[in-house]
């Protein structure tokens, strides 16, 4: 049973193996639905449509990473002795609104020359991310209770409904902003009619009326505590946004679309590999509190070896069947196997280090993660400015490799640092 969630005596925990299975399968299905949106655009739209979506993602996603401040991961490993779940929910809603406002400010300041396709797509995509951010915190609650089957259900619901609504809207209107707006409504519906009933089953549904009792000072204290992780995640996602933004500046919009479609496969694999780490985070935190260093190391390194196997498979597919895979997925014009092989190399390296990040979070080393991601951001900016003006999309792909090599190496060092600070005596349990 879970001792962390009120009402949990009626809901049993799943074993770690079953949780990993639910987490990976649910995230894989969600990644496939997001790939489906790209496939719809490549088949029914133009490279400019794909480029607009890639640029909207590059602009908007880092803002939500910043304002989310890793709340899902933090809530999973927080002992809840200083802050309540209501504090997290209130901060998540307010921070999401801030990200939407920041999106509008960036469009009004730096993209006044862009037309409706870019402006409308970015605003509608921001609303998709807003509702997704609220669901992400729900997933953190499910994750804390070690009910990854609930996370899988939520991902299946929002991914499947979102893809179906997006595809129908784009087929009928041939308008990307309109299709994204309908997708955001689909995600809102999933939040209200699937996530919240699951939360009630856990006894963890937060009545909106109770949010009025949350104190602003408490919310600000929570934000200050987890802000370093938010900055770290922002730097990481901003680093991924640098190549497409510079491609739009130095090459053209259609190239952004081609690169964005191929690079999405990296994002899909990252979703799955990050899930491998997230599903183990509650148990890793439990080992930390119990001062069980041996179990902590065994679990984190075991997941790293499993992730490494996934990375080898991804690289192998790209090297030996890259052109055929791209032709099947996206159709003519997107079969750039040279770019695909380099992007998958970056993915393989990134997958290798992703479980170590969960171990770092379990040790609550949030501030140290900020430094590693700042250094990785500097590396990708330097490589992008050096390579993209010379070799275009290939330069963007190699910049991704430089990013993942830097990040994985630094995360390994950070993991060793966390092990050195491992507690030697068990800590008191909290509810």
Coordinates of C-alpha atoms in Angstrom, one line a residue:
X1 CA 0.0 0.0 0.0
X2 CA 1.0 3.6 -0.5
X3 CA 1.4 5.6 2.7
X4 CA 1.7 8.9 0.8
X5 CA -1.8 9.3 -0.6
X6 CA -4.9 9.7 1.5
X7 CA -7.4 7.0 0.7
X8 CA -4.9 4.6 -0.7
X9 CA -5.9 1.6 1.3
X10 CA -8.5 0.8 -1.5
X11 CA -5.8 1.1 -4.2
X12 CA -2.9 -1.3 -4.4
X13 CA 0.6 -0.5 -5.6
X14 CA 1.9 -2.3 -8.6
X15 CA 5.2 -4.1 -8.6
X16 CA 8.2 -2.2 -10.1
X17 CA 8.3 -4.5 -13.1
X18 CA 4.6 -3.9 -13.9
X19 CA 5.0 -0.2 -13.3
X20 CA 7.9 -0.1 -15.8
X21 CA 5.8 -2.0 -18.3
X22 CA 2.8 0.4 -17.9
X23 CA 5.1 3.4 -17.9
X24 CA 7.0 2.5 -21.1
X25 CA 4.0 1.2 -23.0
X26 CA 1.9 4.2 -22.1
X27 CA 4.6 6.7 -22.9
X28 CA 5.3 4.8 -26.2
X29 CA 1.7 5.0 -27.2
X30 CA 1.6 8.7 -26.4
X31 CA 4.8 9.3 -28.4
X32 CA 3.2 7.5 -31.3
X33 CA 0.2 9.7 -31.2
X34 CA 2.4 12.8 -31.2
X35 CA 4.3 11.3 -34.1
X36 CA 0.9 10.8 -35.8
X37 CA 0.4 14.6 -35.7
X38 CA 3.7 15.1 -37.5
X39 CA 2.7 12.4 -40.0
X40 CA -0.7 14.1 -40.6
X41 CA 1.1 17.3 -41.4
X42 CA 3.7 15.7 -43.7
X43 CA 1.0 13.9 -45.6
X44 CA -1.8 16.5 -45.8
X45 CA 0.1 19.7 -45.3
X46 CA 3.3 21.4 -46.5
X47 CA 6.8 21.6 -45.2
X48 CA 5.9 25.1 -44.1
X49 CA 3.2 23.7 -41.8
X50 CA 5.7 21.2 -40.3
X51 CA 8.1 24.1 -39.9
X52 CA 5.5 26.2 -38.2
X53 CA 4.8 23.5 -35.7
X54 CA 8.5 22.9 -35.1
X55 CA 9.1 26.6 -34.6
X56 CA 6.1 26.9 -32.3
X57 CA 7.4 23.9 -30.2
X58 CA 10.9 25.5 -30.1
X59 CA 9.5 28.8 -28.8
X60 CA 6.8 27.5 -26.4
X61 CA 8.1 24.3 -24.9
X62 CA 11.1 25.8 -23.1
X63 CA 8.8 28.3 -21.4
X64 CA 6.6 25.6 -20.0
X65 CA 9.7 23.7 -18.9
X66 CA 10.8 26.8 -17.0
X67 CA 7.4 27.5 -15.4
X68 CA 6.7 23.8 -14.6
X69 CA 9.9 23.8 -12.5
X70 CA 10.0 20.0 -12.7
X71 CA 6.9 19.9 -10.4
X72 CA 6.0 16.4 -11.5
X73 CA 9.5 15.1 -10.6
X74 CA 9.7 17.1 -7.4
X75 CA 6.3 16.1 -6.1
X76 CA 7.2 12.5 -6.7
X77 CA 10.2 12.7 -4.4
X78 CA 9.0 15.4 -2.0
X79 CA 8.4 14.2 1.6
X80 CA 5.5 16.7 1.8
X81 CA 6.6 17.9 5.1
X82 CA 6.8 21.6 4.1
X83 CA 4.3 21.9 1.2
X84 CA 0.9 20.4 0.4
X85 CA -0.5 19.0 -2.8
X86 CA -2.7 22.1 -3.0
X87 CA 0.4 24.3 -3.0
X88 CA 1.7 22.3 -6.0
X89 CA -1.7 22.5 -7.9
X90 CA -2.0 26.3 -7.3
X91 CA 1.6 26.9 -8.4
X92 CA 1.1 24.8 -11.5
X93 CA -2.0 26.6 -12.7
X94 CA -0.5 30.1 -12.1
X95 CA 2.9 29.2 -13.7
X96 CA 1.1 27.8 -16.8
X97 CA -0.7 31.1 -17.2
X98 CA 2.7 32.9 -17.0
X99 CA 4.1 30.7 -19.7
X100 CA 1.2 31.6 -22.0
X101 CA 1.7 35.3 -21.4
X102 CA 5.5 34.9 -22.1
X103 CA 4.6 33.3 -25.4
X104 CA 2.5 36.3 -26.4
X105 CA 5.3 38.6 -25.3
X106 CA 7.9 36.8 -27.5
X107 CA 5.6 36.8 -30.5
X108 CA 4.9 40.5 -30.1
X109 CA 8.6 41.3 -29.6
X110 CA 10.7 39.1 -31.8
X111 CA 8.3 37.7 -34.4
X112 CA 6.3 40.7 -35.5
X113 CA 7.3 39.8 -39.1
X114 CA 5.8 36.3 -38.9
X115 CA 2.3 35.7 -40.3
X116 CA -0.8 34.1 -38.9
X117 CA 0.6 30.6 -39.4
X118 CA 3.4 31.1 -36.9
X119 CA 1.5 33.4 -34.5
X120 CA -1.7 31.3 -34.5
X121 CA 0.2 28.0 -34.2
X122 CA 2.3 29.2 -31.3
X123 CA -0.7 30.5 -29.3
X124 CA -2.7 27.4 -29.9
X125 CA 0.3 25.2 -29.1
X126 CA 0.7 27.1 -25.9
X127 CA -2.8 26.2 -24.9
X128 CA -2.1 22.5 -25.6
X129 CA 1.0 22.7 -23.4
X130 CA -1.0 24.5 -20.7
X131 CA -3.5 21.7 -20.3
X132 CA -0.7 19.2 -20.7
X133 CA 1.2 20.8 -17.8
X134 CA -1.8 20.4 -15.5
X135 CA -2.0 16.7 -16.5
X136 CA 1.7 16.3 -15.9
X137 CA 1.3 17.2 -12.3
X138 CA -1.5 14.6 -12.1
X139 CA 0.9 12.1 -13.4
X140 CA 3.3 13.0 -10.7
X141 CA 0.6 12.2 -8.1
X142 CA -0.1 8.8 -9.8
X143 CA 3.6 8.2 -10.0
X144 CA 4.1 9.0 -6.3
X145 CA 1.4 6.3 -5.6
X146 CA 3.3 4.0 -7.9
X147 CA 0.3 3.6 -10.1
X148 CA 1.8 4.0 -13.5
X149 CA -1.2 2.2 -15.0
X150 CA -3.1 5.4 -14.3
X151 CA -0.4 7.4 -16.1
X152 CA -0.7 5.1 -19.0
X153 CA -4.4 5.5 -19.2
X154 CA -4.1 9.3 -19.1
X155 CA -1.5 9.3 -21.8
X156 CA -3.6 7.0 -23.9
X157 CA -6.6 9.2 -23.5
X158 CA -5.0 12.6 -24.2
X159 CA -2.8 11.2 -27.0
X160 CA -5.5 9.2 -28.8
X161 CA -8.2 11.8 -28.5
X162 CA -5.8 14.7 -29.3
X163 CA -4.6 13.0 -32.4
X164 CA -8.1 12.1 -33.6
X165 CA -9.4 15.6 -33.1
X166 CA -6.3 17.2 -34.6
X167 CA -6.4 15.0 -37.7
X168 CA -10.1 15.6 -38.3
X169 CA -9.8 19.4 -37.8
X170 CA -6.7 19.7 -40.1
X171 CA -8.3 17.5 -42.8
X172 CA -11.5 19.7 -42.8
X173 CA -9.8 23.1 -42.5
X174 CA -6.2 22.6 -43.7
X175 CA -5.4 25.2 -41.0
X176 CA -2.7 24.3 -38.4
X177 CA -3.7 26.8 -35.7
X178 CA -7.3 25.7 -35.8
X179 CA -6.3 22.0 -35.6
X180 CA -4.0 22.8 -32.6
X181 CA -6.8 24.7 -30.9
X182 CA -9.1 21.7 -31.2
X183 CA -6.3 19.5 -29.8
X184 CA -6.1 21.7 -26.8
X185 CA -9.8 21.2 -26.1
X186 CA -9.3 17.4 -26.4
X187 CA -6.6 17.6 -23.8
X188 CA -8.8 19.7 -21.5
X189 CA -11.6 17.1 -21.8
X190 CA -9.2 14.3 -20.9
X191 CA -8.0 16.3 -17.8
X192 CA -11.6 16.8 -16.6
X193 CA -13.2 13.4 -17.5
X194 CA -10.3 10.9 -17.1
X195 CA -7.6 12.3 -14.9
X196 CA -9.8 13.7 -12.2
X197 CA -11.9 10.5 -11.7
X198 CA -8.6 8.6 -11.4
X199 CA -7.4 11.1 -8.8
X200 CA -10.6 10.6 -6.9
X201 CA -9.9 6.9 -6.8
X202 CA -6.6 7.6 -5.1
X203 CA -8.3 10.1 -2.7
X204 CA -6.0 12.8 -4.2
X205 CA -8.4 14.9 -6.2
X206 CA -7.8 18.6 -5.2
X207 CA -11.1 20.5 -5.1
X208 CA -10.7 23.8 -6.9
X209 CA -12.5 25.6 -4.1
X210 CA -9.7 24.7 -1.6
X211 CA -7.1 26.5 -3.7
X212 CA -8.5 29.8 -2.4
X213 CA -7.0 28.8 1.0
X214 CA -3.5 28.5 -0.4
X215 CA -1.2 31.3 0.8
X216 CA 0.8 33.3 -1.8
X217 CA 3.8 33.2 0.5
X218 CA 3.8 29.4 0.6
X219 CA 3.5 29.2 -3.2
X220 CA 6.4 31.6 -3.6
X221 CA 8.5 29.5 -1.1
X222 CA 7.7 26.4 -3.1
X223 CA 8.6 28.1 -6.4
X224 CA 11.9 29.4 -4.9
X225 CA 12.8 25.9 -3.7
X226 CA 12.3 24.2 -7.0
X227 CA 13.3 27.1 -9.3
X228 CA 16.8 25.7 -9.8
X229 CA 15.3 22.6 -11.3
X230 CA 13.0 24.7 -13.4
X231 CA 15.9 26.7 -14.7
X232 CA 17.8 23.4 -15.4
X233 CA 14.9 22.0 -17.4
X234 CA 14.5 25.3 -19.2
X235 CA 18.2 25.3 -20.2
X236 CA 17.9 21.7 -21.4
X237 CA 14.8 22.3 -23.5
X238 CA 16.1 25.7 -24.7
X239 CA 19.2 23.9 -25.9
X240 CA 17.0 21.6 -28.0
X241 CA 15.3 24.6 -29.5
X242 CA 18.5 26.3 -30.6
X243 CA 19.1 24.3 -33.8
X244 CA 15.6 24.8 -35.3
X245 CA 15.5 28.5 -34.4
X246 CA 18.9 29.0 -36.1
X247 CA 17.9 26.9 -39.1
X248 CA 14.9 29.3 -39.6
X249 CA 17.3 32.2 -39.5
X250 CA 20.2 30.9 -41.6
X251 CA 18.4 28.5 -44.0
X252 CA 14.7 28.5 -44.6
X253 CA 11.3 27.5 -43.2
X254 CA 11.0 24.3 -45.2
X255 CA 14.3 23.0 -43.9
X256 CA 13.1 23.6 -40.3
X257 CA 10.1 21.4 -41.2
X258 CA 12.3 18.5 -42.5
X259 CA 14.7 18.7 -39.6
X260 CA 11.8 19.1 -37.1
X261 CA 10.1 16.0 -38.4
X262 CA 13.2 13.9 -38.1
X263 CA 14.2 15.4 -34.8
X264 CA 10.8 14.6 -33.4
X265 CA 11.9 10.9 -33.3
X266 CA 14.5 12.0 -30.9
X267 CA 11.9 13.6 -28.7
X268 CA 9.7 10.5 -28.9
X269 CA 12.6 8.3 -27.7
X270 CA 13.4 10.8 -25.0
X271 CA 9.8 10.6 -23.7
X272 CA 10.2 6.8 -23.3
X273 CA 13.6 6.9 -21.8
X274 CA 12.7 9.7 -19.3
X275 CA 9.8 7.5 -18.2
X276 CA 12.2 4.8 -17.3
X277 CA 13.8 7.1 -14.8
X278 CA 10.6 8.7 -13.6
X279 CA 8.9 5.4 -12.7
X280 CA 11.8 4.5 -10.4
X281 CA 12.0 7.9 -8.7
X282 CA 9.6 7.1 -5.8
X283 CA 11.5 3.9 -5.0
X284 CA 14.9 5.5 -5.3
X285 CA 13.7 8.2 -2.9
X286 CA 12.6 5.5 -0.5
X287 CA 16.0 3.9 -0.7
X288 CA 17.6 7.3 0.0
X289 CA 15.5 7.8 3.1
X290 CA 16.3 4.3 4.3
X291 CA 20.0 5.0 3.6
X292 CA 20.1 1.8 1.5
X293 CA 22.9 2.8 -0.8
X294 CA 23.3 -0.7 -2.3
X295 CA 19.7 -0.9 -3.4
X296 CA 19.9 2.6 -4.8
X297 CA 22.9 1.9 -6.9
X298 CA 21.6 -1.5 -8.1
X299 CA 18.3 0.0 -9.3
X300 CA 19.8 3.1 -11.0
X301 CA 22.5 1.2 -12.8
X302 CA 20.2 -1.6 -13.8
X303 CA 17.9 0.9 -15.5
X304 CA 20.9 2.6 -17.1
X305 CA 21.9 -0.7 -18.7
X306 CA 18.4 -1.3 -19.9
X307 CA 18.3 2.2 -21.4
X308 CA 21.6 1.6 -23.1
X309 CA 20.1 -1.4 -24.9
X310 CA 17.3 0.8 -26.2
X311 CA 19.8 3.3 -27.5
X312 CA 21.8 0.7 -29.4
X313 CA 18.6 -0.6 -31.1
X314 CA 17.6 3.0 -32.1
X315 CA 21.1 3.7 -33.6
X316 CA 21.1 0.4 -35.4
X317 CA 17.8 1.0 -37.0
X318 CA 18.9 4.4 -38.2
X319 CA 22.1 3.2 -39.7
X320 CA 20.8 0.1 -41.5
X321 CA 17.2 1.1 -42.4
X322 CA 17.1 4.9 -42.0
X323 CA 16.0 5.9 -45.5
X324 CA 13.3 3.2 -45.6
X325 CA 11.9 4.2 -42.2
X326 CA 11.7 7.9 -43.0
X327 CA 10.0 7.2 -46.4
X328 CA 7.4 5.0 -44.7
X329 CA 6.8 7.5 -41.8
X330 CA 6.8 10.8 -43.7
X331 CA 6.8 10.2 -47.4
X332 CA 8.9 11.7 -50.2
X333 CA 11.0 14.7 -49.3
X334 CA 11.8 13.7 -45.8
X335 CA 14.0 10.7 -46.4
X336 CA 17.3 12.3 -45.2
X337 CA 19.0 9.2 -43.8
X338 CA 22.2 11.2 -43.2
X339 CA 20.4 13.5 -40.8
X340 CA 18.4 10.7 -39.2
X341 CA 21.5 8.6 -38.4
X342 CA 23.1 11.6 -36.6
X343 CA 20.0 12.4 -34.7
X344 CA 19.6 8.8 -33.5
X345 CA 23.2 8.8 -32.4
X346 CA 22.3 11.8 -30.2
X347 CA 19.3 9.9 -29.0
X348 CA 21.3 6.8 -28.1
X349 CA 23.7 8.9 -26.0
X350 CA 20.8 10.8 -24.3
X351 CA 18.9 7.6 -23.5
X352 CA 22.0 6.2 -21.8
X353 CA 22.1 9.0 -19.2
X354 CA 18.4 9.5 -18.6
X355 CA 17.9 7.0 -15.7
X356 CA 20.8 8.8 -13.8
X357 CA 18.8 12.0 -13.8
X358 CA 16.1 10.3 -11.8
X359 CA 18.7 9.3 -9.3
X360 CA 19.9 12.9 -9.0
X361 CA 16.3 14.0 -8.5
X362 CA 15.8 11.3 -5.8
X363 CA 18.8 12.9 -4.0
X364 CA 17.1 16.3 -4.5
X365 CA 20.3 17.8 -6.0
X366 CA 18.2 20.3 -8.0
X367 CA 20.7 23.2 -7.9
X368 CA 23.6 21.0 -9.2
X369 CA 21.5 20.0 -12.2
X370 CA 21.3 23.7 -13.2
X371 CA 25.0 24.0 -13.7
X372 CA 25.2 20.9 -15.9
X373 CA 22.4 22.1 -18.2
X374 CA 23.8 25.6 -18.5
X375 CA 27.1 24.1 -19.7
X376 CA 25.2 21.9 -22.2
X377 CA 23.3 24.9 -23.4
X378 CA 26.5 26.8 -24.0
X379 CA 27.9 23.9 -26.0
X380 CA 24.9 23.5 -28.3
X381 CA 24.8 27.3 -29.0
X382 CA 28.4 27.3 -29.9
X383 CA 28.1 24.3 -32.2
X384 CA 24.9 25.5 -33.8
X385 CA 26.4 28.9 -34.6
X386 CA 29.5 27.3 -36.0
X387 CA 27.9 24.5 -38.1
X388 CA 24.4 25.5 -39.2
X389 CA 25.5 28.5 -41.4
X390 CA 28.0 26.1 -43.1
X391 CA 26.2 22.8 -43.5
X392 CA 22.5 23.5 -42.6
X393 CA 20.5 20.7 -41.2
X394 CA 23.5 18.4 -40.8
X395 CA 25.1 21.0 -38.6
X396 CA 21.9 21.1 -36.5
X397 CA 22.1 17.3 -36.1
X398 CA 25.7 17.4 -35.0
X399 CA 24.9 20.1 -32.6
X400 CA 22.4 17.8 -31.0
X401 CA 25.2 15.1 -30.6
X402 CA 27.4 17.7 -28.9
X403 CA 24.6 18.5 -26.6
X404 CA 23.8 15.0 -25.5
X405 CA 27.5 14.0 -25.1
X406 CA 28.0 17.0 -22.8
X407 CA 24.8 16.4 -20.9
X408 CA 25.3 12.7 -20.4
X409 CA 28.9 13.1 -19.2
X410 CA 28.0 15.8 -16.7
X411 CA 25.0 13.8 -15.4
X412 CA 27.3 10.9 -14.8
X413 CA 29.6 13.1 -12.7
X414 CA 26.6 14.6 -10.9
X415 CA 25.4 11.0 -10.1
X416 CA 28.7 10.2 -8.5
X417 CA 28.5 13.5 -6.5
X418 CA 25.0 12.4 -5.3
X419 CA 26.4 9.0 -4.2
X420 CA 29.1 10.8 -2.2
X421 CA 26.5 12.7 -0.2
X422 CA 24.3 9.6 0.3
X423 CA 22.9 9.4 3.9
X424 CA 24.5 6.9 6.3
X425 CA 21.5 6.7 8.7
X426 CA 17.8 6.3 7.9
X427 CA 15.7 9.4 7.9
X428 CA 12.3 9.7 9.6
X429 CA 9.3 8.7 7.6
X430 CA 6.7 11.4 6.7
X431 CA 3.2 11.0 5.5

